[in-house]
Coordinates of C-alpha atoms in Angstrom, one line a residue:
M14 CA -16.6 -58.6 32.1
R15 CA -14.6 -57.1 35.1
V16 CA -16.7 -57.0 38.2
L17 CA -15.6 -55.0 41.2
I18 CA -17.3 -56.1 44.4
T19 CA -17.0 -53.8 47.3
T20 CA -18.0 -53.8 51.0
W21 CA -16.7 -52.5 54.2
N22 CA -15.3 -54.3 57.2
W23 CA -18.1 -56.3 58.5
N24 CA -18.3 -60.0 57.7
T25 CA -22.1 -60.5 57.9
L26 CA -22.5 -57.7 55.3
Y27 CA -20.1 -59.5 53.0
F28 CA -21.4 -63.0 53.3
P29 CA -24.6 -62.5 51.2
L30 CA -22.5 -61.4 48.2
V31 CA -20.3 -64.5 48.1
P32 CA -22.6 -66.9 46.2
L33 CA -23.2 -64.4 43.3
A34 CA -19.4 -63.6 43.3
W35 CA -18.7 -67.4 42.9
S36 CA -21.2 -67.6 40.1
L37 CA -19.7 -64.6 38.2
R38 CA -16.3 -66.2 38.4
A39 CA -17.6 -69.6 37.3
Q40 CA -19.0 -68.0 34.2
G41 CA -15.7 -66.6 33.3
H42 CA -15.8 -63.1 34.6
E43 CA -13.0 -61.4 36.4
V44 CA -14.0 -60.6 40.0
V45 CA -12.1 -58.7 42.7
V46 CA -13.5 -57.8 46.2
A47 CA -12.2 -54.4 47.3
T48 CA -12.6 -53.9 51.0
Q49 CA -11.0 -52.4 54.1
P50 CA -8.0 -54.3 55.4
G51 CA -9.8 -55.8 58.3
L52 CA -12.0 -57.9 56.0
V53 CA -9.3 -59.2 53.6
G54 CA -8.7 -62.4 55.4
T55 CA -12.5 -63.2 55.4
V56 CA -12.6 -62.6 51.6
L57 CA -9.6 -64.8 51.0
R58 CA -11.2 -67.6 53.1
S59 CA -14.3 -67.4 50.9
G60 CA -12.1 -68.3 47.8
L61 CA -12.2 -64.8 46.2
P62 CA -9.3 -62.4 45.3
A63 CA -9.2 -59.3 47.5
A64 CA -7.8 -55.8 47.3
A65 CA -7.3 -53.8 50.5
V66 CA -8.4 -50.2 50.2
G67 CA -8.5 -47.4 52.8
E68 CA -8.5 -48.0 56.5
S69 CA -10.9 -50.1 58.6
V70 CA -13.7 -48.5 60.6
D71 CA -14.2 -49.8 64.2
A72 CA -17.9 -50.5 63.5
G73 CA -18.3 -52.6 66.6
A74 CA -17.3 -49.7 68.9
M75 CA -19.4 -47.2 66.9
M76 CA -22.5 -49.4 66.9
G77 CA -22.1 -50.5 70.5
G78 CA -21.9 -46.9 71.7
F79 CA -24.9 -45.9 69.6
L80 CA -27.0 -48.8 70.8
R81 CA -26.3 -48.0 74.4
R82 CA -27.4 -44.4 73.9
L83 CA -30.6 -45.5 72.1
A84 CA -31.7 -48.2 74.6
D85 CA -35.1 -47.6 76.2
S86 CA -35.5 -46.4 79.8
E87 CA -34.6 -49.8 81.2
G88 CA -31.8 -50.2 78.7
V89 CA -33.2 -53.5 77.4
N90 CA -35.5 -53.3 74.4
P91 CA -34.5 -52.2 70.9
P92 CA -36.0 -49.0 69.5
H93 CA -38.6 -49.4 66.8
W94 CA -37.9 -48.1 63.3
R95 CA -40.3 -45.2 63.8
D96 CA -38.1 -44.1 66.7
M97 CA -34.9 -44.6 64.7
R98 CA -36.4 -42.7 61.7
R99 CA -36.4 -39.6 63.9
H100 CA -32.6 -39.7 63.9
G101 CA -32.5 -39.0 60.2
T102 CA -29.0 -39.0 58.6
L103 CA -27.5 -40.6 61.8
N104 CA -29.0 -43.9 60.5
C105 CA -26.4 -43.7 57.7
R106 CA -23.5 -42.9 60.0
L107 CA -21.5 -46.2 59.7
G108 CA -21.9 -46.3 55.9
V109 CA -20.7 -42.6 55.6
A110 CA -17.8 -43.2 58.0
A111 CA -16.7 -46.2 55.9
C112 CA -17.1 -44.2 52.7
W113 CA -14.7 -41.5 53.9
T114 CA -12.1 -44.1 54.9
M115 CA -12.5 -46.2 51.7
M116 CA -13.1 -43.6 49.0
D117 CA -9.5 -42.6 48.1
G118 CA -8.2 -46.2 48.0
L119 CA -11.2 -47.6 46.2
L120 CA -11.2 -44.9 43.5
D121 CA -7.4 -45.3 43.0
F122 CA -7.7 -49.1 42.7
A123 CA -10.8 -48.9 40.4
R124 CA -9.0 -46.4 38.0
R125 CA -6.1 -48.8 37.7
W126 CA -8.2 -52.0 37.5
R127 CA -10.9 -50.5 35.2
P128 CA -14.1 -52.5 36.1
D129 CA -17.0 -52.8 33.8
V130 CA -19.5 -52.8 36.7
V131 CA -19.4 -52.2 40.5
L132 CA -21.4 -54.6 42.7
Y133 CA -21.7 -53.0 46.1
E134 CA -23.1 -54.0 49.5
A135 CA -26.1 -51.8 50.4
W136 CA -24.2 -49.7 53.0
T137 CA -21.0 -49.3 51.0
Y138 CA -21.7 -45.9 49.6
A139 CA -18.2 -45.6 48.1
G140 CA -19.2 -48.2 45.5
P141 CA -21.8 -46.2 43.6
M142 CA -19.8 -43.0 44.0
V143 CA -16.8 -44.6 42.4
A144 CA -18.9 -46.1 39.7
D145 CA -20.4 -42.7 38.8
L146 CA -16.9 -41.0 38.8
L147 CA -15.7 -43.8 36.4
G148 CA -18.9 -43.7 34.3
V149 CA -19.6 -47.4 34.8
P150 CA -22.9 -49.1 36.0
A151 CA -23.3 -49.9 39.7
I152 CA -25.6 -52.5 41.2
R153 CA -26.6 -52.7 44.8
H154 CA -26.7 -56.0 46.7
T155 CA -29.0 -56.3 49.8
W156 CA -28.5 -58.7 52.7
G157 CA -32.0 -60.2 52.5
I158 CA -34.7 -58.2 54.3
D159 CA -33.7 -54.8 53.2
Y160 CA -33.4 -52.8 56.4
A161 CA -30.8 -50.5 54.7
G162 CA -33.5 -49.6 52.1
L163 CA -35.3 -47.7 54.9
F164 CA -32.4 -45.2 54.9
R165 CA -32.9 -44.1 51.3
E166 CA -34.7 -40.9 52.3
F167 CA -31.7 -39.8 54.2
E168 CA -28.8 -40.9 52.1
A169 CA -28.5 -37.9 49.8
E170 CA -28.2 -35.5 52.7
A171 CA -26.0 -37.9 54.7
L172 CA -23.6 -38.0 51.8
A173 CA -23.6 -34.3 51.0
E174 CA -20.1 -33.6 52.3
V175 CA -18.6 -36.6 50.6
R176 CA -20.3 -35.8 47.3
A177 CA -19.1 -32.2 47.5
H178 CA -15.5 -33.4 48.2
W179 CA -15.6 -35.5 45.1
G180 CA -17.5 -33.0 42.9
L181 CA -20.7 -35.1 42.6
D182 CA -23.9 -33.1 42.6
E183 CA -25.7 -36.5 43.0
V184 CA -25.1 -40.2 42.9
P185 CA -27.4 -41.5 40.2
S186 CA -26.6 -45.1 40.6
L187 CA -27.2 -45.2 44.4
A188 CA -29.8 -47.9 44.8
A189 CA -31.0 -47.6 41.2
V190 CA -30.9 -51.4 40.8
S191 CA -30.6 -53.9 43.6
V192 CA -30.0 -57.6 43.6
D193 CA -32.3 -58.8 46.4
P194 CA -32.2 -62.3 47.9
C195 CA -35.3 -61.6 50.1
P196 CA -38.3 -63.8 49.5
P197 CA -41.4 -62.0 48.3
Q198 CA -43.4 -62.5 51.5
L199 CA -40.8 -60.6 53.5
Q200 CA -40.2 -57.6 51.2
I201 CA -40.4 -54.1 52.5
A202 CA -41.2 -51.1 50.3
S203 CA -38.0 -49.3 49.0
P204 CA -37.2 -47.1 46.0
G205 CA -35.4 -48.5 42.9
S206 CA -35.6 -51.5 40.7
R207 CA -35.2 -55.0 42.3
L208 CA -33.8 -58.1 40.8
L209 CA -35.0 -61.0 43.0
M210 CA -32.6 -63.8 43.6
Q211 CA -32.6 -67.1 45.5
Y212 CA -30.8 -66.8 48.9
V213 CA -27.9 -69.2 49.0
P214 CA -26.6 -69.5 52.6
Y215 CA -22.9 -68.9 53.4
N216 CA -21.4 -68.1 56.8
G217 CA -17.8 -68.9 56.1
P218 CA -15.8 -72.1 55.7
G219 CA -16.2 -74.9 58.2
V220 CA -16.0 -78.7 58.7
L221 CA -19.1 -80.9 59.0
P222 CA -18.9 -82.9 62.2
D223 CA -19.7 -86.6 62.1
W224 CA -22.6 -86.4 64.5
L225 CA -24.5 -84.1 62.2
H226 CA -25.1 -86.9 59.7
E227 CA -26.8 -89.1 62.4
P228 CA -30.5 -88.7 63.2
S229 CA -31.2 -87.1 66.6
P230 CA -33.3 -89.3 69.0
R231 CA -35.0 -86.1 70.2
K232 CA -36.0 -82.9 68.6
R233 CA -33.0 -80.6 68.0
V234 CA -32.9 -77.0 68.9
C235 CA -30.1 -74.7 67.7
V236 CA -29.3 -71.6 69.8
S237 CA -27.1 -68.9 68.2
W238 CA -26.4 -65.3 68.9
G239 CA -24.5 -64.8 65.7
T240 CA -21.1 -63.2 65.2
S241 CA -22.0 -59.5 65.6
S242 CA -23.6 -59.1 69.0
G243 CA -20.4 -59.7 71.0
R244 CA -18.6 -57.2 68.9
F245 CA -21.2 -54.5 69.8
D246 CA -21.5 -55.4 73.5
R247 CA -20.7 -58.7 75.1
K248 CA -23.6 -58.3 77.4
M249 CA -25.9 -58.8 74.4
V250 CA -24.6 -62.4 74.0
V251 CA -27.1 -64.4 76.2
T252 CA -26.6 -67.7 74.5
G253 CA -25.9 -69.5 77.8
Q254 CA -29.0 -68.2 79.5
V255 CA -31.2 -69.2 76.6
V256 CA -29.6 -72.7 76.3
R257 CA -30.1 -73.4 79.9
A258 CA -33.8 -72.2 79.7
V259 CA -34.7 -74.6 76.9
A260 CA -32.4 -77.5 77.9
G261 CA -35.0 -78.5 80.5
L262 CA -37.2 -79.7 77.7
D263 CA -36.9 -83.2 76.2
V264 CA -34.6 -81.9 73.4
E265 CA -31.1 -81.9 72.1
V266 CA -29.6 -78.4 72.1
V267 CA -26.9 -77.2 69.8
A268 CA -25.2 -74.0 71.0
A269 CA -23.5 -72.4 68.0
V270 CA -21.0 -69.9 69.3
T271 CA -18.0 -67.9 68.0
A272 CA -14.6 -68.7 69.5
A273 CA -14.6 -65.1 70.9
D274 CA -17.9 -65.7 72.7
A275 CA -17.3 -69.2 74.0
D276 CA -16.3 -68.0 77.4
L277 CA -19.7 -66.5 77.9
I278 CA -21.6 -69.8 77.8
G279 CA -20.9 -71.0 81.3
E280 CA -21.8 -74.5 82.6
L281 CA -24.3 -76.4 80.5
P282 CA -26.5 -79.5 80.9
A283 CA -25.6 -82.8 79.4
N284 CA -28.1 -82.5 76.5
V285 CA -26.2 -79.5 75.1
R286 CA -23.6 -79.7 72.4
V287 CA -21.4 -76.6 71.8
V288 CA -20.1 -76.0 68.3
S289 CA -18.2 -73.3 66.5
G290 CA -17.7 -72.7 62.8
V291 CA -20.3 -75.3 61.6
P292 CA -21.8 -74.2 58.2
F293 CA -25.4 -73.2 59.0
N294 CA -26.7 -74.4 55.7
A295 CA -25.8 -77.9 56.9
L296 CA -26.8 -77.5 60.6
L297 CA -30.1 -75.7 60.4
P298 CA -32.0 -78.1 58.1
R299 CA -31.3 -80.8 60.7
C300 CA -32.9 -78.7 63.5
D301 CA -36.5 -78.5 64.5
L302 CA -36.3 -74.9 65.9
V303 CA -33.8 -72.1 65.9
I304 CA -33.6 -69.6 68.7
S305 CA -31.6 -66.5 68.0
H306 CA -31.2 -62.7 68.1
A307 CA -32.8 -62.5 64.7
G308 CA -29.6 -61.6 62.9
L309 CA -30.2 -61.6 59.1
G310 CA -27.7 -64.4 58.3
T311 CA -29.4 -66.8 60.8
V312 CA -32.9 -65.7 59.9
M313 CA -32.3 -66.1 56.1
T314 CA -30.5 -69.5 56.5
A315 CA -33.3 -70.8 58.7
L316 CA -35.9 -69.7 56.2
A317 CA -33.9 -71.4 53.4
S318 CA -33.8 -74.5 55.5
G319 CA -37.5 -74.5 56.4
T320 CA -36.8 -74.3 60.1
P321 CA -39.1 -72.3 62.4
Q322 CA -37.6 -69.6 64.6
L323 CA -38.0 -68.2 68.1
L324 CA -36.4 -64.8 68.2
V325 CA -35.2 -62.3 70.8
P326 CA -34.3 -59.2 68.9
Q327 CA -31.9 -56.7 70.5
M328 CA -31.6 -54.1 67.7
T329 CA -33.9 -52.2 65.4
D330 CA -33.0 -54.2 62.3
T331 CA -33.4 -57.5 64.1
A332 CA -36.7 -56.4 65.5
L333 CA -37.9 -55.7 62.0
N334 CA -36.8 -59.2 61.0
A335 CA -38.6 -60.7 63.9
E336 CA -41.9 -58.9 63.2
L337 CA -41.9 -59.9 59.5
L338 CA -41.3 -63.6 60.4
A339 CA -44.1 -63.5 63.0
E340 CA -46.5 -61.9 60.5
N341 CA -45.8 -64.7 58.1
G342 CA -46.3 -67.5 60.7
C343 CA -42.6 -68.6 60.5
G344 CA -41.9 -67.9 64.1
E345 CA -42.5 -65.9 67.2
F346 CA -40.5 -63.2 69.0
V347 CA -40.0 -62.1 72.6
L348 CA -38.6 -58.7 73.5
P349 CA -35.5 -59.0 75.8
S350 CA -37.5 -57.5 78.7
D351 CA -39.9 -60.4 78.5
A352 CA -37.5 -63.2 77.7
T353 CA -37.5 -65.0 81.0
D354 CA -36.5 -68.6 81.3
E355 CA -40.1 -69.6 81.7
V356 CA -41.3 -67.7 78.7
L357 CA -38.6 -69.0 76.4
R358 CA -39.2 -72.6 77.6
E359 CA -43.0 -72.3 77.2
K360 CA -42.7 -70.8 73.7
A361 CA -40.1 -73.2 72.5
A362 CA -42.2 -76.2 73.7
R363 CA -45.3 -74.8 72.1
M364 CA -43.6 -74.2 68.8
L365 CA -42.0 -77.6 68.7
G366 CA -45.5 -79.1 69.1
D367 CA -47.3 -77.0 66.5
P368 CA -46.8 -78.0 62.9
A369 CA -48.3 -74.7 61.7
F370 CA -44.9 -73.0 62.1
S371 CA -43.1 -75.7 60.0
A372 CA -45.8 -75.4 57.3
A373 CA -45.5 -71.6 57.1
T374 CA -41.7 -71.7 57.0
A375 CA -41.8 -74.5 54.3
S376 CA -44.0 -72.3 52.2
V377 CA -41.5 -69.4 52.4
R378 CA -38.6 -71.8 51.7
D379 CA -40.4 -73.1 48.6
A380 CA -41.0 -69.6 47.4
M381 CA -37.3 -68.8 47.8
R382 CA -36.4 -71.9 45.7
Q383 CA -38.5 -70.6 42.8
L384 CA -36.4 -67.4 42.5
P385 CA -33.5 -67.2 40.0
T386 CA -30.3 -68.8 41.3
P387 CA -27.1 -66.9 41.6
N388 CA -25.9 -68.6 38.4
E389 CA -29.0 -67.3 36.6
M390 CA -28.5 -63.8 38.1
A391 CA -24.9 -63.8 37.0
A392 CA -26.0 -64.4 33.4
H393 CA -28.7 -61.7 33.7
L394 CA -26.3 -59.2 35.1
T395 CA -24.0 -59.7 32.0
S396 CA -26.8 -58.5 29.7
L397 CA -28.1 -55.9 32.1
T398 CA -24.7 -54.3 32.5
S399 CA -24.4 -54.0 28.7
S400 CA -27.7 -52.2 28.5
M401 CA -26.8 -49.8 31.3
V402 CA -23.6 -48.5 29.7

């Protein structure tokens, strides 16, 4: 079976697809990742073949500008989904922009490569459109908590111009079937059929440092603001402030930063270790608490590791993640306007001393481990694709 995987130029949208892509290749299927040129290097570093299609969208600049316009009156807290919903089709703007720039190249490549199925990232609307034009099945792949599923009511209208350009009255395969690595406890309602799969963490290649194999004499707290925040707006990266706030506790702090954001950290206390590029599936199980912006890669990896989380969400999707984790007892969240040093330190200290958070997170982790693995999903997709033709 030939599997065409497609996503646009944003690494954290691509990473959740990698384990299933590996499994498909391991089972003998031909796999190619077709993406905008800016992501090709990331795909190659994940060990998968790539095809560059279209032009890259500057999603960081687009999202950063949109966030600044949508900030509340103080310019601090993220808008809630009920506020974002009022913007209708604008919620789909990045996916639509990527679709326009990818569609020609993706369709041309697909016609030549002739896939049997298209596996597409949830916002990569060019994927199901190309599949429908070619008459092959398309399967959507979510990131975990399916924030993009909230956009379903706007997608048909948002894609009207693109559909008309390509002579499509509708896109039947858009979100008809989704591979979903979100644990049942954190599911949100969304149209279409869902194939639940175990979340396998991947955040790029990295080297395991020697110290990670040694037990920490104190409780270990990881602080990370992910890889996306600094690309939207460098003011959003508050890793240094958070690290200094919790370093006053009797803990070891690991500040996980990108190379691009390292200069934002500032001077740090002696009990802080700064790392870059460490695989989170190795780091987070060895931590007692994760403090982050509630980005989905960090949230899902911490859940898979059974590690409680203290979250400071700065965007609508991360606020949704934070609310769902708090509802399930896996963590707490603080809005940026309330995230003073004192509040962060008090909450971190209380969470480190309360076993209820670890117990709730372990329950979600155990539920995730009961879901079909990517290997099992790859086998299932083989038979499913045959029945969809």
